PDB file of N, CA and C in Angstrom:
ATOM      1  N   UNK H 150      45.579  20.594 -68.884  1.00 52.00           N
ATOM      2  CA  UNK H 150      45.737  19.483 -67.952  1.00 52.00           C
ATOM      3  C   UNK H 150      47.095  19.609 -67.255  1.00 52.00           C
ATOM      4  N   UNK H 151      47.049  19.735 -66.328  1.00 61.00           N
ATOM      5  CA  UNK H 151      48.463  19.503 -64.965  1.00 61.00           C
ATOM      6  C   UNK H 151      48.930  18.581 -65.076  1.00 61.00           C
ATOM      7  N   UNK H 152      50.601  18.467 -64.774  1.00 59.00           N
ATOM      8  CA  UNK H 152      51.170  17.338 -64.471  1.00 59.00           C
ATOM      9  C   UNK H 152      50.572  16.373 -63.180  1.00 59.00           C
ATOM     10  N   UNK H 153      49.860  17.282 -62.693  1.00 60.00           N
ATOM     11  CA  UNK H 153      49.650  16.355 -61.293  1.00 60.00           C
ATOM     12  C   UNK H 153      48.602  15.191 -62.153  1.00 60.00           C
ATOM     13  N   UNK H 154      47.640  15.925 -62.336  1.00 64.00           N
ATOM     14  CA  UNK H 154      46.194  15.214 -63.067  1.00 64.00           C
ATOM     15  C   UNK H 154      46.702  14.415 -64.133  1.00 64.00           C
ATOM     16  N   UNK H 155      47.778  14.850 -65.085  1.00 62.00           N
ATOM     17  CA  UNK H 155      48.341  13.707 -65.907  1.00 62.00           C
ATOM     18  C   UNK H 155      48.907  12.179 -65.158  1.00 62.00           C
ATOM     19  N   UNK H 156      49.728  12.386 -63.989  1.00 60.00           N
ATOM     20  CA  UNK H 156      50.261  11.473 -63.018  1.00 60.00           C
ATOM     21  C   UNK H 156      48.739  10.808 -62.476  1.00 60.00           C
ATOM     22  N   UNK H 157      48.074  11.330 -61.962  1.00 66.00           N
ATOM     23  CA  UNK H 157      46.927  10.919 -61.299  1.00 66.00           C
ATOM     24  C   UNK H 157      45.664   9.769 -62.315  1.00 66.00           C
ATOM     25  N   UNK H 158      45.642  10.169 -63.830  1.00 68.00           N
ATOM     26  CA  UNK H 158      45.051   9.306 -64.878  1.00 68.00           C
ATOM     27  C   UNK H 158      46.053   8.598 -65.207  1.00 68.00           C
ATOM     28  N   UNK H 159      47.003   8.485 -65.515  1.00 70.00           N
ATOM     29  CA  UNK H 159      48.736   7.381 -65.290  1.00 70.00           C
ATOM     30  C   UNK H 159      48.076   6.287 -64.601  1.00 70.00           C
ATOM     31  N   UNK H 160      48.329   6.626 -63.084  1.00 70.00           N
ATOM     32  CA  UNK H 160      48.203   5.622 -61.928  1.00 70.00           C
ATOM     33  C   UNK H 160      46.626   5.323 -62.219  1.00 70.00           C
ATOM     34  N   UNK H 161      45.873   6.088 -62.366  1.00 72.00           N
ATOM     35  CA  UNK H 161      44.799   5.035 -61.911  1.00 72.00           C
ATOM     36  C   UNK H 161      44.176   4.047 -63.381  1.00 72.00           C
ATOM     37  N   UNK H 162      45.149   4.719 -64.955  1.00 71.00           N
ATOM     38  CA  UNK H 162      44.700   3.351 -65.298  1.00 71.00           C
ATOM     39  C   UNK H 162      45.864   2.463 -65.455  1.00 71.00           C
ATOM     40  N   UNK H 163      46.461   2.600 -64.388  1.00 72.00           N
ATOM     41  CA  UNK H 163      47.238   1.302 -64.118  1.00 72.00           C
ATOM     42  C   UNK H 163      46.756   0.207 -63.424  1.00 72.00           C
ATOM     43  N   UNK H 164      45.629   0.907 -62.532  1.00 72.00           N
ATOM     44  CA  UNK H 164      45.234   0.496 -61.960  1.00 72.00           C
ATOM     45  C   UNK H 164      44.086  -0.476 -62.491  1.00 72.00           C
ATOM     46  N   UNK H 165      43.597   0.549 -63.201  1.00 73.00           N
ATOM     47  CA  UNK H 165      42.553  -0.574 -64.153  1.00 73.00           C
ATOM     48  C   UNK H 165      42.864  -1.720 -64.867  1.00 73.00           C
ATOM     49  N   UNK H 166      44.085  -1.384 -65.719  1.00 74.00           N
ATOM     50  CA  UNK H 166      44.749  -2.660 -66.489  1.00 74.00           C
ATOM     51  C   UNK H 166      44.873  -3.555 -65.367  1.00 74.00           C
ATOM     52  N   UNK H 167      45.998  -3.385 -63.670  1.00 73.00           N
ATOM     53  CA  UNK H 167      46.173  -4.381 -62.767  1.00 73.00           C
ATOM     54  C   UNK H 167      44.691  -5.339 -62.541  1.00 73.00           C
ATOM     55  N   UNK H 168      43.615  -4.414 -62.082  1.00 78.00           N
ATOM     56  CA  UNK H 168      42.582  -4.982 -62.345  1.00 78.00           C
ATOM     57  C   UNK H 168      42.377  -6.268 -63.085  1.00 78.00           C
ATOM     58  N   UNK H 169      41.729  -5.586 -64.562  1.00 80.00           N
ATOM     59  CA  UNK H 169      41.641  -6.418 -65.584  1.00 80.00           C
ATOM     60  C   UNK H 169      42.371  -8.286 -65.653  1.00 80.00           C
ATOM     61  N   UNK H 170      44.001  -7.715 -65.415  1.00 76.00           N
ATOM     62  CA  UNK H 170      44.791  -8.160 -65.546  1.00 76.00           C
ATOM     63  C   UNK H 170      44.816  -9.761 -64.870  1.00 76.00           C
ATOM     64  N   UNK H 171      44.321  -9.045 -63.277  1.00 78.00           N
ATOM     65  CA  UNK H 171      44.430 -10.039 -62.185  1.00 78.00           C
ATOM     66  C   UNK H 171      42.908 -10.967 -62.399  1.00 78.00           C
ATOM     67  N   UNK H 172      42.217 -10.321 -62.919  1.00 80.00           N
ATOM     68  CA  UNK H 172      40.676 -11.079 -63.396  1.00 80.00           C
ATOM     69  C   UNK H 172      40.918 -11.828 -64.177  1.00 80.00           C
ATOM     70  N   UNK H 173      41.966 -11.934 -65.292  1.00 79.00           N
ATOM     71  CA  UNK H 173      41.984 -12.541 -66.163  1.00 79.00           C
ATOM     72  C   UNK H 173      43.075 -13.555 -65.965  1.00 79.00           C
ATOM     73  N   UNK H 174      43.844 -13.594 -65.434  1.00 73.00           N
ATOM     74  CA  UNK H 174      44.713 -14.566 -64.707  1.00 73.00           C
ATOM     75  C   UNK H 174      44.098 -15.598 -63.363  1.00 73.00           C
ATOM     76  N   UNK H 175      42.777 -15.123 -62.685  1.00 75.00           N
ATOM     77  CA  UNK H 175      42.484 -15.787 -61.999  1.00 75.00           C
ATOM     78  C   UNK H 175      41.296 -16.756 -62.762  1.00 75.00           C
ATOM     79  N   UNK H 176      40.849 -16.294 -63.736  1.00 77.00           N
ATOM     80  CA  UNK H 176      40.154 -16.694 -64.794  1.00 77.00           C
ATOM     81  C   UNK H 176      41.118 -17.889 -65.464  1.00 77.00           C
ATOM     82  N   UNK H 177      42.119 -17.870 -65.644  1.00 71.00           N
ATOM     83  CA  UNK H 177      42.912 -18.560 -66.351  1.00 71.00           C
ATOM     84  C   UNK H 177      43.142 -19.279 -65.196  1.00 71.00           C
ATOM     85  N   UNK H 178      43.740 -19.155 -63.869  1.00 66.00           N
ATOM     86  CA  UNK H 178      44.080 -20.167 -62.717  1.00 66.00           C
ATOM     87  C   UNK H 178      43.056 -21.246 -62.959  1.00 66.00           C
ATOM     88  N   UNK H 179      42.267 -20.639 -62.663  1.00 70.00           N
ATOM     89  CA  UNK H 179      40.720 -21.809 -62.961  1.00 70.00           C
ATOM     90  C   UNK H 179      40.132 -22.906 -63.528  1.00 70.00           C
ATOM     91  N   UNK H 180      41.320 -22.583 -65.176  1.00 68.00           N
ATOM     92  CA  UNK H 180      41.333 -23.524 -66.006  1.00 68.00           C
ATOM     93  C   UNK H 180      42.663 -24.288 -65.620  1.00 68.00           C
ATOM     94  N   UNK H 181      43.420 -23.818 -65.500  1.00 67.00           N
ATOM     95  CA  UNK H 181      44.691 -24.416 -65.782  1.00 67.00           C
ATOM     96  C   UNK H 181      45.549 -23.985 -64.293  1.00 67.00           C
ATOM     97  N   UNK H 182      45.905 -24.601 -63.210  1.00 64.00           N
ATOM     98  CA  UNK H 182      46.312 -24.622 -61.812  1.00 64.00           C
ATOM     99  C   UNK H 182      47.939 -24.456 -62.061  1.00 64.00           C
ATOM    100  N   UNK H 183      48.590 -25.107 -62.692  1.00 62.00           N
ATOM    101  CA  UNK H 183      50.121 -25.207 -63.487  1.00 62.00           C
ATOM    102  C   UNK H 183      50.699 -23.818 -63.407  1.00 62.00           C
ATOM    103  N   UNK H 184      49.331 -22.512 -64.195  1.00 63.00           N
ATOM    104  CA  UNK H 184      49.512 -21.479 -64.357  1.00 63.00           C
ATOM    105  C   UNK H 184      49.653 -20.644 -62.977  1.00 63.00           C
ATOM    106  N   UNK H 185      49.027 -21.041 -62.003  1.00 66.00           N
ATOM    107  CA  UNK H 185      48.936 -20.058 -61.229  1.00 66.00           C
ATOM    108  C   UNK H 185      49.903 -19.506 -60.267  1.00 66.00           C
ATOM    109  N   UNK H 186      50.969 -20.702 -60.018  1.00 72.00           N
ATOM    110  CA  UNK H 186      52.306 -20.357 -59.586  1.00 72.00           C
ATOM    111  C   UNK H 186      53.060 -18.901 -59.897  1.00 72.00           C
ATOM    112  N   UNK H 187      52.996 -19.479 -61.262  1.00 74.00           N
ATOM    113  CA  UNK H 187      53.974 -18.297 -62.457  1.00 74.00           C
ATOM    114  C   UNK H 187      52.937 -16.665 -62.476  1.00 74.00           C
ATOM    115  N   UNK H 188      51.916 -17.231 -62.209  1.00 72.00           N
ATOM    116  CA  UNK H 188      50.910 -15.852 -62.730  1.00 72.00           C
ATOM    117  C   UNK H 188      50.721 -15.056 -61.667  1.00 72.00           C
ATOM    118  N   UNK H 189      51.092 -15.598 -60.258  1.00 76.00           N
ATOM    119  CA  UNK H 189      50.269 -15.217 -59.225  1.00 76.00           C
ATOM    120  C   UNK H 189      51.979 -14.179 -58.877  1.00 76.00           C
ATOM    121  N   UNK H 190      53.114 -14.851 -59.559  1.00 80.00           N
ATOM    122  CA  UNK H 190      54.502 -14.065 -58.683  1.00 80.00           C
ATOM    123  C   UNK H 190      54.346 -12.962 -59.972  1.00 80.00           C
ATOM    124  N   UNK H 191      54.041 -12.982 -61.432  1.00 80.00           N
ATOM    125  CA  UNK H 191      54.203 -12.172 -62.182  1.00 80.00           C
ATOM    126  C   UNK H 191      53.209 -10.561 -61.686  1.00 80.00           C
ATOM    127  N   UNK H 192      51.964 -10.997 -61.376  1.00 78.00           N
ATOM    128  CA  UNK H 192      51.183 -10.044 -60.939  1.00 78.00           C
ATOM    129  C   UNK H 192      52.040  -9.498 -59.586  1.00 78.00           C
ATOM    130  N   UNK H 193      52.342 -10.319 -58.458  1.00 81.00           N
ATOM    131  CA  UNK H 193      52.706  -9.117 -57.569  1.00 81.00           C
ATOM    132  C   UNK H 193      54.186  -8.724 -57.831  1.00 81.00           C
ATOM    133  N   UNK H 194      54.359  -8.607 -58.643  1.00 81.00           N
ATOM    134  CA  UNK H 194      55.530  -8.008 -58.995  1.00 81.00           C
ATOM    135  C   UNK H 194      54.688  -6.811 -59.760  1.00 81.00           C
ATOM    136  N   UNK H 195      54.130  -6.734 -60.605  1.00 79.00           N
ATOM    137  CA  UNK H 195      53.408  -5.480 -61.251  1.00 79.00           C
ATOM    138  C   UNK H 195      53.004  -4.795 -60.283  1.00 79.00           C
ATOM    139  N   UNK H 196      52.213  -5.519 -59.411  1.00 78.00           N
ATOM    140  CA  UNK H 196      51.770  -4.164 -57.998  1.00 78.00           C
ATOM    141  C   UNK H 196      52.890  -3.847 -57.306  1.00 78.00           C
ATOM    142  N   UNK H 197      54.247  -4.652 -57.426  1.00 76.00           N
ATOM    143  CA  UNK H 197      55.185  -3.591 -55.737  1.00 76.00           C
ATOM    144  C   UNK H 197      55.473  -2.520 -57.490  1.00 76.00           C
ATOM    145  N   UNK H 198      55.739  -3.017 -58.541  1.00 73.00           N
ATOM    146  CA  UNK H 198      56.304  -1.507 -59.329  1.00 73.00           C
ATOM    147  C   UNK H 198      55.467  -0.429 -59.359  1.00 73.00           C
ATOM    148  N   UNK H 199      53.993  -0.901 -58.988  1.00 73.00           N
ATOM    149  CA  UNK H 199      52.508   0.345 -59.364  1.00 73.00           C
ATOM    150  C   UNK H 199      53.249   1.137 -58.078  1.00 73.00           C
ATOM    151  N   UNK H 200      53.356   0.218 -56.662  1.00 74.00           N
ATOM    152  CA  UNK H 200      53.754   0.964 -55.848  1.00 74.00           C
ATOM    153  C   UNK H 200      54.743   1.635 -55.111  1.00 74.00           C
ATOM    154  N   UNK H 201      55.960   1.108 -56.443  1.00 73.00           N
ATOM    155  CA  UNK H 201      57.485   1.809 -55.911  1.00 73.00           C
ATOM    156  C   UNK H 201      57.220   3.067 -57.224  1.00 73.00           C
ATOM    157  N   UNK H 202      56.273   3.123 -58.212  1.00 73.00           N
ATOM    158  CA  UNK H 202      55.765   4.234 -59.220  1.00 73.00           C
ATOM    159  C   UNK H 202      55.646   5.509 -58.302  1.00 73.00           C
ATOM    160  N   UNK H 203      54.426   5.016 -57.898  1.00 73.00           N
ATOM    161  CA  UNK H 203      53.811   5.846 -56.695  1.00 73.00           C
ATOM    162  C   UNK H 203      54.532   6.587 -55.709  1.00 73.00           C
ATOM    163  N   UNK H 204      55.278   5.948 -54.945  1.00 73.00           N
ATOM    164  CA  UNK H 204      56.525   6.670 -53.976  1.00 73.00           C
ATOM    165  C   UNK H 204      57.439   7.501 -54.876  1.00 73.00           C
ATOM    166  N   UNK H 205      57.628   7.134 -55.735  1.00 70.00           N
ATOM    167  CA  UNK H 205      58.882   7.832 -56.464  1.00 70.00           C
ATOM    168  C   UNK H 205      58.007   9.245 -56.833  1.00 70.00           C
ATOM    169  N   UNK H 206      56.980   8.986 -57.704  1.00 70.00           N
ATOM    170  CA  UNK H 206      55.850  10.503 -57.866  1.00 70.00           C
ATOM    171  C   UNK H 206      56.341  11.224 -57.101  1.00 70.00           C
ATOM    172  N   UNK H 207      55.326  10.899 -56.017  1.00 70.00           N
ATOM    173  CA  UNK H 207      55.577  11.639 -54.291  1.00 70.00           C
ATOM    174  C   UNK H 207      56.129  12.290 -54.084  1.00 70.00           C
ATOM    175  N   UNK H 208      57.492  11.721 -54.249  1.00 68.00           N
ATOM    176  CA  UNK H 208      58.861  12.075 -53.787  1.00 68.00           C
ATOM    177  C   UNK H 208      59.504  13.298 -54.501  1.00 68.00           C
ATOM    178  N   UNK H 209      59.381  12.795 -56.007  1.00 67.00           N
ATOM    179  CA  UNK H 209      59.730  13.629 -57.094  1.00 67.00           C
ATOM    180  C   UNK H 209      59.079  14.659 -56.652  1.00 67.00           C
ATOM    181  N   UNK H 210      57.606  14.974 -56.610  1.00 65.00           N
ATOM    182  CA  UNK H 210      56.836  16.084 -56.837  1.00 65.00           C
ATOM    183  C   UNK H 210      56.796  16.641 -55.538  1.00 65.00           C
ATOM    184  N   UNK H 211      57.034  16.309 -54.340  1.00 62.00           N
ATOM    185  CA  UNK H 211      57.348  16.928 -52.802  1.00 62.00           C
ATOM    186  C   UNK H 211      58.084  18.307 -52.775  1.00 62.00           C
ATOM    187  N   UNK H 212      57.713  18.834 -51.659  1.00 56.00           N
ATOM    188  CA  UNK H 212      58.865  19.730 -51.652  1.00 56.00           C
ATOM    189  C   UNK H 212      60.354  19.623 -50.907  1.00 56.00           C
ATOM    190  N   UNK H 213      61.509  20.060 -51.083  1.00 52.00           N
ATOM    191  CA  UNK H 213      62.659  20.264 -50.816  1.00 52.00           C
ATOM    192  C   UNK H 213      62.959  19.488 -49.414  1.00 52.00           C
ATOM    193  N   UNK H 214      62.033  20.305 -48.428  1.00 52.00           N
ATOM    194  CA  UNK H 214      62.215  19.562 -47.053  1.00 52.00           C
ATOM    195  C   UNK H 214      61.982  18.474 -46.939  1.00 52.00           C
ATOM    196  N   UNK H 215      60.846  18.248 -47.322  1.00 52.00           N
ATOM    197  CA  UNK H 215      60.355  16.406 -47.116  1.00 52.00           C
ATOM    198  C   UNK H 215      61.608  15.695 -47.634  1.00 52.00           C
ATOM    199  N   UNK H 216      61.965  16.079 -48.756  1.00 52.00           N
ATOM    200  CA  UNK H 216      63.224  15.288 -49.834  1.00 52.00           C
ATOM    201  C   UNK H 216      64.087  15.323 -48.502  1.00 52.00           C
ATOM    202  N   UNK H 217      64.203  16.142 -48.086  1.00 52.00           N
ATOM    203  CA  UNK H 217      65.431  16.204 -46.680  1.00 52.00           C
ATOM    204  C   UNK H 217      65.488  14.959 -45.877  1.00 52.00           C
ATOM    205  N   UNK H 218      64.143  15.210 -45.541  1.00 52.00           N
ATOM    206  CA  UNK H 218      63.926  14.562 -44.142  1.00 52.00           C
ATOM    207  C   UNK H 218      63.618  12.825 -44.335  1.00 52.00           C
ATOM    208  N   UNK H 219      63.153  12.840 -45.910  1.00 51.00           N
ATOM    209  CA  UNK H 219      63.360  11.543 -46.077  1.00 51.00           C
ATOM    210  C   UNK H 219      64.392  10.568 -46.804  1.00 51.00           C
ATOM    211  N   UNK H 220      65.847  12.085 -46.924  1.00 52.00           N
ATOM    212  CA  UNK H 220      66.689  10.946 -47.114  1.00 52.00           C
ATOM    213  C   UNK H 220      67.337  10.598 -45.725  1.00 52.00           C
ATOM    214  N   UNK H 221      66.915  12.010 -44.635  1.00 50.00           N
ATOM    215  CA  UNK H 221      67.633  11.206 -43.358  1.00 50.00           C
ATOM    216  C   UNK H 221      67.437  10.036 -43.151  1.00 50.00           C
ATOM    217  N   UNK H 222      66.243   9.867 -43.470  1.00 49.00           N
ATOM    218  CA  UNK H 222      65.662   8.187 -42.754  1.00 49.00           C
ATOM    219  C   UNK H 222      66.527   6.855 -43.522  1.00 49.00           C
TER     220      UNK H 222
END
């Protein structure tokens, strides 16, 4: 198994847990409204990290130039 394909089953069952996660918190909103404030900022905070995860991969695993050209920016 490759590092890539290791990174690639990583992210996507992160993705599954986010899933799960957000089902079960909206499941819980349902009962209890109090919750959903707190639950709704905790979840998107888990997705910008799935997706500052993701960029960083990228980045890491890119080659040399790209690294260049995207610290010009």
């Amino acid at each position: 198994m490759s590092v890539v394909t290791l990174i690639e089953n990583t992210q996507q069952a992160k993705a599954l847990k986010l899933t799960a996660l957000s089902k079960w918190i909206n499941k819980m909103n349902r009962q209890n409204y109090q919750l959903s404030l707190i639950t709704n900022i905790v979840l998107i905070a888990l997705k910008h990290c799935n997706r500052v995860w993701k960029t960083y991969f990228r980045y890491k695993n890119s080659d040399k130039t790209y690294c260049q050209t995207y610290q010009n920016f």
